[in-house]
PDB file of C-alpha atoms in Angstrom:
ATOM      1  CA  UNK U   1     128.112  74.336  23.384  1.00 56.00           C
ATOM      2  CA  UNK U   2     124.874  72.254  24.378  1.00 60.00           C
ATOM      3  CA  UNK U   3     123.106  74.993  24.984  1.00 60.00           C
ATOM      4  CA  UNK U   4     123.203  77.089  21.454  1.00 60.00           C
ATOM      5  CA  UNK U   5     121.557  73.976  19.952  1.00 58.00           C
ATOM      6  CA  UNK U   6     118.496  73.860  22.252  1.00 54.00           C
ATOM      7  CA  UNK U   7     115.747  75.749  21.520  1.00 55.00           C
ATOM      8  CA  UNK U   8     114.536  78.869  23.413  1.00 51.00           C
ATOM      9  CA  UNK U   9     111.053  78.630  23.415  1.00 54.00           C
ATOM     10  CA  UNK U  10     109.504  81.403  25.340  1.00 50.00           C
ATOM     11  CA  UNK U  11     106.195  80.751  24.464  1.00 52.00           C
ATOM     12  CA  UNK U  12     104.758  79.541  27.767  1.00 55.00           C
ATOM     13  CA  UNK U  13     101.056  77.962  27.147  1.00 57.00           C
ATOM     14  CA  UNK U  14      98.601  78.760  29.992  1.00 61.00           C
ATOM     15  CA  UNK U  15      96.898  74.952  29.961  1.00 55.00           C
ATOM     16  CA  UNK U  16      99.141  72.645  28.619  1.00 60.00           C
ATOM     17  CA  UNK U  17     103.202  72.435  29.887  1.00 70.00           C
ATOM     18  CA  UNK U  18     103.795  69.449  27.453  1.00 81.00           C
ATOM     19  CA  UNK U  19     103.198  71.228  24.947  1.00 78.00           C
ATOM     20  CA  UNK U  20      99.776  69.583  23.158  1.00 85.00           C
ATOM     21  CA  UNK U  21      96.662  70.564  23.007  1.00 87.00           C
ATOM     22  CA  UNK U  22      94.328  68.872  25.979  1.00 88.00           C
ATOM     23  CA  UNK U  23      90.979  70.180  24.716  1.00 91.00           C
ATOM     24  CA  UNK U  24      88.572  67.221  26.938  1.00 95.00           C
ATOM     25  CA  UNK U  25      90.879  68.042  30.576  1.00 93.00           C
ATOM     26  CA  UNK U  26      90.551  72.062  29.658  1.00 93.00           C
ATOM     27  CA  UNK U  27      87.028  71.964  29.212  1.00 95.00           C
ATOM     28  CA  UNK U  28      86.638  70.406  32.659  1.00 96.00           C
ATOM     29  CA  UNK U  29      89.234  71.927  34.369  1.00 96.00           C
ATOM     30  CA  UNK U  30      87.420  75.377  33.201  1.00 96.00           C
ATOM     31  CA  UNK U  31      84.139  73.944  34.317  1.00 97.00           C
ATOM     32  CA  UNK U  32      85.334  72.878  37.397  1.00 97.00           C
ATOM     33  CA  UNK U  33      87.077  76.235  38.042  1.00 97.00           C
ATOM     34  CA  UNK U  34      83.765  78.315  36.986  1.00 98.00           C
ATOM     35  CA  UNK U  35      81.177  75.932  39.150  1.00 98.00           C
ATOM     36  CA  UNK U  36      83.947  76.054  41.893  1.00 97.00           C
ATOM     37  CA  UNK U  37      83.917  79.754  42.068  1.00 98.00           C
ATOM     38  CA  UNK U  38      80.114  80.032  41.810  1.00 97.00           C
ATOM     39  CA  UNK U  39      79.006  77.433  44.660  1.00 97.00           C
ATOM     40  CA  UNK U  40      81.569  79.412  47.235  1.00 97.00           C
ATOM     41  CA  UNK U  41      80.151  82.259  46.365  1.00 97.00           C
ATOM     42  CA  UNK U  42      76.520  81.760  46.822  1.00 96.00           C
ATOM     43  CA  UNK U  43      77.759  80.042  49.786  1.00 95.00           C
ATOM     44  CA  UNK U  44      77.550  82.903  51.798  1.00 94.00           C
ATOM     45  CA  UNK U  45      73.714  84.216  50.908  1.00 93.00           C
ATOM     46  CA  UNK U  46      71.513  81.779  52.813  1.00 88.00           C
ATOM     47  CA  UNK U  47      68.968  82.010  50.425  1.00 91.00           C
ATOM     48  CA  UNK U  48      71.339  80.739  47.610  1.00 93.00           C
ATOM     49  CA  UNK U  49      71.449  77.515  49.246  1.00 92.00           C
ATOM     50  CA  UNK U  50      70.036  75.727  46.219  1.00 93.00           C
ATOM     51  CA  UNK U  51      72.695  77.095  43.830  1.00 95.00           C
ATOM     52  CA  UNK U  52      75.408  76.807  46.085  1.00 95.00           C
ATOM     53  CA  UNK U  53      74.659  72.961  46.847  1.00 95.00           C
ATOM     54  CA  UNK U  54      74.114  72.078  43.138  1.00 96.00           C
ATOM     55  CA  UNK U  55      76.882  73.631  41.653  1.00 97.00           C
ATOM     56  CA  UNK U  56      78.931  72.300  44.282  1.00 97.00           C
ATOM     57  CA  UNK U  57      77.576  68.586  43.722  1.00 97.00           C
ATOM     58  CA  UNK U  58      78.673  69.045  39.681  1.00 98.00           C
ATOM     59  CA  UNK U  59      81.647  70.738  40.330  1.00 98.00           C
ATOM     60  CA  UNK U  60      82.861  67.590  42.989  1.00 98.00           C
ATOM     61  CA  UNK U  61      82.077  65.316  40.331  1.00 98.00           C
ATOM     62  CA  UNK U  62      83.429  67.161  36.951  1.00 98.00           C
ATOM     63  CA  UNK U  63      86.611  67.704  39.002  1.00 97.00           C
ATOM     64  CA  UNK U  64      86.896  64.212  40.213  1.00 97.00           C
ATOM     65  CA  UNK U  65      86.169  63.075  36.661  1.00 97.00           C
ATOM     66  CA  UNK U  66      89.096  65.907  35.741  1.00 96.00           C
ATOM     67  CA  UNK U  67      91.394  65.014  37.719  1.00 96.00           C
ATOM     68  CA  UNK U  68      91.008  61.241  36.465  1.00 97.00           C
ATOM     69  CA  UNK U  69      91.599  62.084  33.077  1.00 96.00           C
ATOM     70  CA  UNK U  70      94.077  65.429  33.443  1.00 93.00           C
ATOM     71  CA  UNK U  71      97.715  64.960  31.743  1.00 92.00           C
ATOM     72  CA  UNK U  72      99.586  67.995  33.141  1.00 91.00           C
ATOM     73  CA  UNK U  73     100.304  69.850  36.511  1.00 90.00           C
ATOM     74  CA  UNK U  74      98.348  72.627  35.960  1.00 90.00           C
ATOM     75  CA  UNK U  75      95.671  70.871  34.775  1.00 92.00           C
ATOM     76  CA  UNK U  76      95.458  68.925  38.395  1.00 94.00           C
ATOM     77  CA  UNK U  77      96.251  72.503  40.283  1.00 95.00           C
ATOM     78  CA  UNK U  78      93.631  74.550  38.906  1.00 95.00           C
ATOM     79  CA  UNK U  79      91.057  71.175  39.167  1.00 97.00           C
ATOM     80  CA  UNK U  80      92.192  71.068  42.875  1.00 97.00           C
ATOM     81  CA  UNK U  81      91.181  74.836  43.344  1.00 97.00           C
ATOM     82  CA  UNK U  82      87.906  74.083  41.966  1.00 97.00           C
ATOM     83  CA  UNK U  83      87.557  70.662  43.761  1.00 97.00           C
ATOM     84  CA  UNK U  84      87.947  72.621  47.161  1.00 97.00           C
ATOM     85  CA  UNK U  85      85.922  75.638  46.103  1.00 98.00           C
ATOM     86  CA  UNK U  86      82.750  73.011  45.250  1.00 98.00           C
ATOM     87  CA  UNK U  87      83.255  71.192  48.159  1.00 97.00           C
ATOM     88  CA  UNK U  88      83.190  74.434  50.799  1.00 97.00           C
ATOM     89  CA  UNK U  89      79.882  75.647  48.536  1.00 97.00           C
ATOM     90  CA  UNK U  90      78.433  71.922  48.724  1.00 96.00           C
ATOM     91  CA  UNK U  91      78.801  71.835  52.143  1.00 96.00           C
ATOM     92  CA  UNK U  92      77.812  75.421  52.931  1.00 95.00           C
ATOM     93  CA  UNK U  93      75.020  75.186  51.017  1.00 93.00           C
ATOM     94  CA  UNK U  94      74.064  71.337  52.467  1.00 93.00           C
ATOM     95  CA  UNK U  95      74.314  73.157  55.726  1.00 92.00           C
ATOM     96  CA  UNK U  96      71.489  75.987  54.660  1.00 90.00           C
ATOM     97  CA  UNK U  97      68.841  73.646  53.830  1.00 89.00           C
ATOM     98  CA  UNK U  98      70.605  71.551  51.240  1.00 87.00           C
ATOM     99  CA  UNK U  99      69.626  70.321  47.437  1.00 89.00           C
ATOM    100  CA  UNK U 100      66.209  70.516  47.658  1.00 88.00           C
ATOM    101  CA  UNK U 101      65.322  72.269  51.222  1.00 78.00           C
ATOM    102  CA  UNK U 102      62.106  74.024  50.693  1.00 64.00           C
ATOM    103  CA  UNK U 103      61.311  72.689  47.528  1.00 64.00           C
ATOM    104  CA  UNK U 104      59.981  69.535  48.691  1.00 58.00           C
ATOM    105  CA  UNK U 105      57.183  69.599  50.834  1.00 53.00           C
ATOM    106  CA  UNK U 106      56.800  67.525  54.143  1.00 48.00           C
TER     107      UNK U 106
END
């Protein structure tokens, strides 16, 4: 009869699985998500190239910083989305003309 004195609880949160509040890795993982999701898709326009590269660039290094301080699994799964999502815009975007291609003259 273990298993009438456990508690059912069906409330399944969407950030943390231990059950605490992570407020610090959230804010990162979300910010690595959103930057993650913007630099692969002005990845594609080759005029975005400036967008795509810097939002890439912050969203390698909030991830990297997320993953360094993340606590739960799907913290680190959703950072890894966004990690790879910065790092295809980064490079996309490096590959157009980069962080500062036709802003700096020479």
């Amino acid at each position: 009869m273990a298993q009438a004195m456990r508690s059912n609880s069906s409330v399944v949160s969407l950030f943390a699985t231990d059950g605490k509040p992570h407020p610090l890795q959230d804010a990162f993982m979300a910010v690595t998500v959103v930057l993650g999701a913007l630099a692969f898709i002005t990845a594609f326009f080759h005029n975005l190239h400036l967008l795509s590269s810097w939002a890439g660039l912050v969203g390698i290094l909030t991830g990297a910083y997320g993953q360094f301080i993340s606590e739960t699994t799907r913290e680190r799964f959703l950072l890894i989305l966004g990690l790879g999502a910065s790092a295809v815009g980064f490079f996309l975007g490096m590959a157009h003309g980069g962080l500062f291609g036709g802003v700096v003259g020479g």
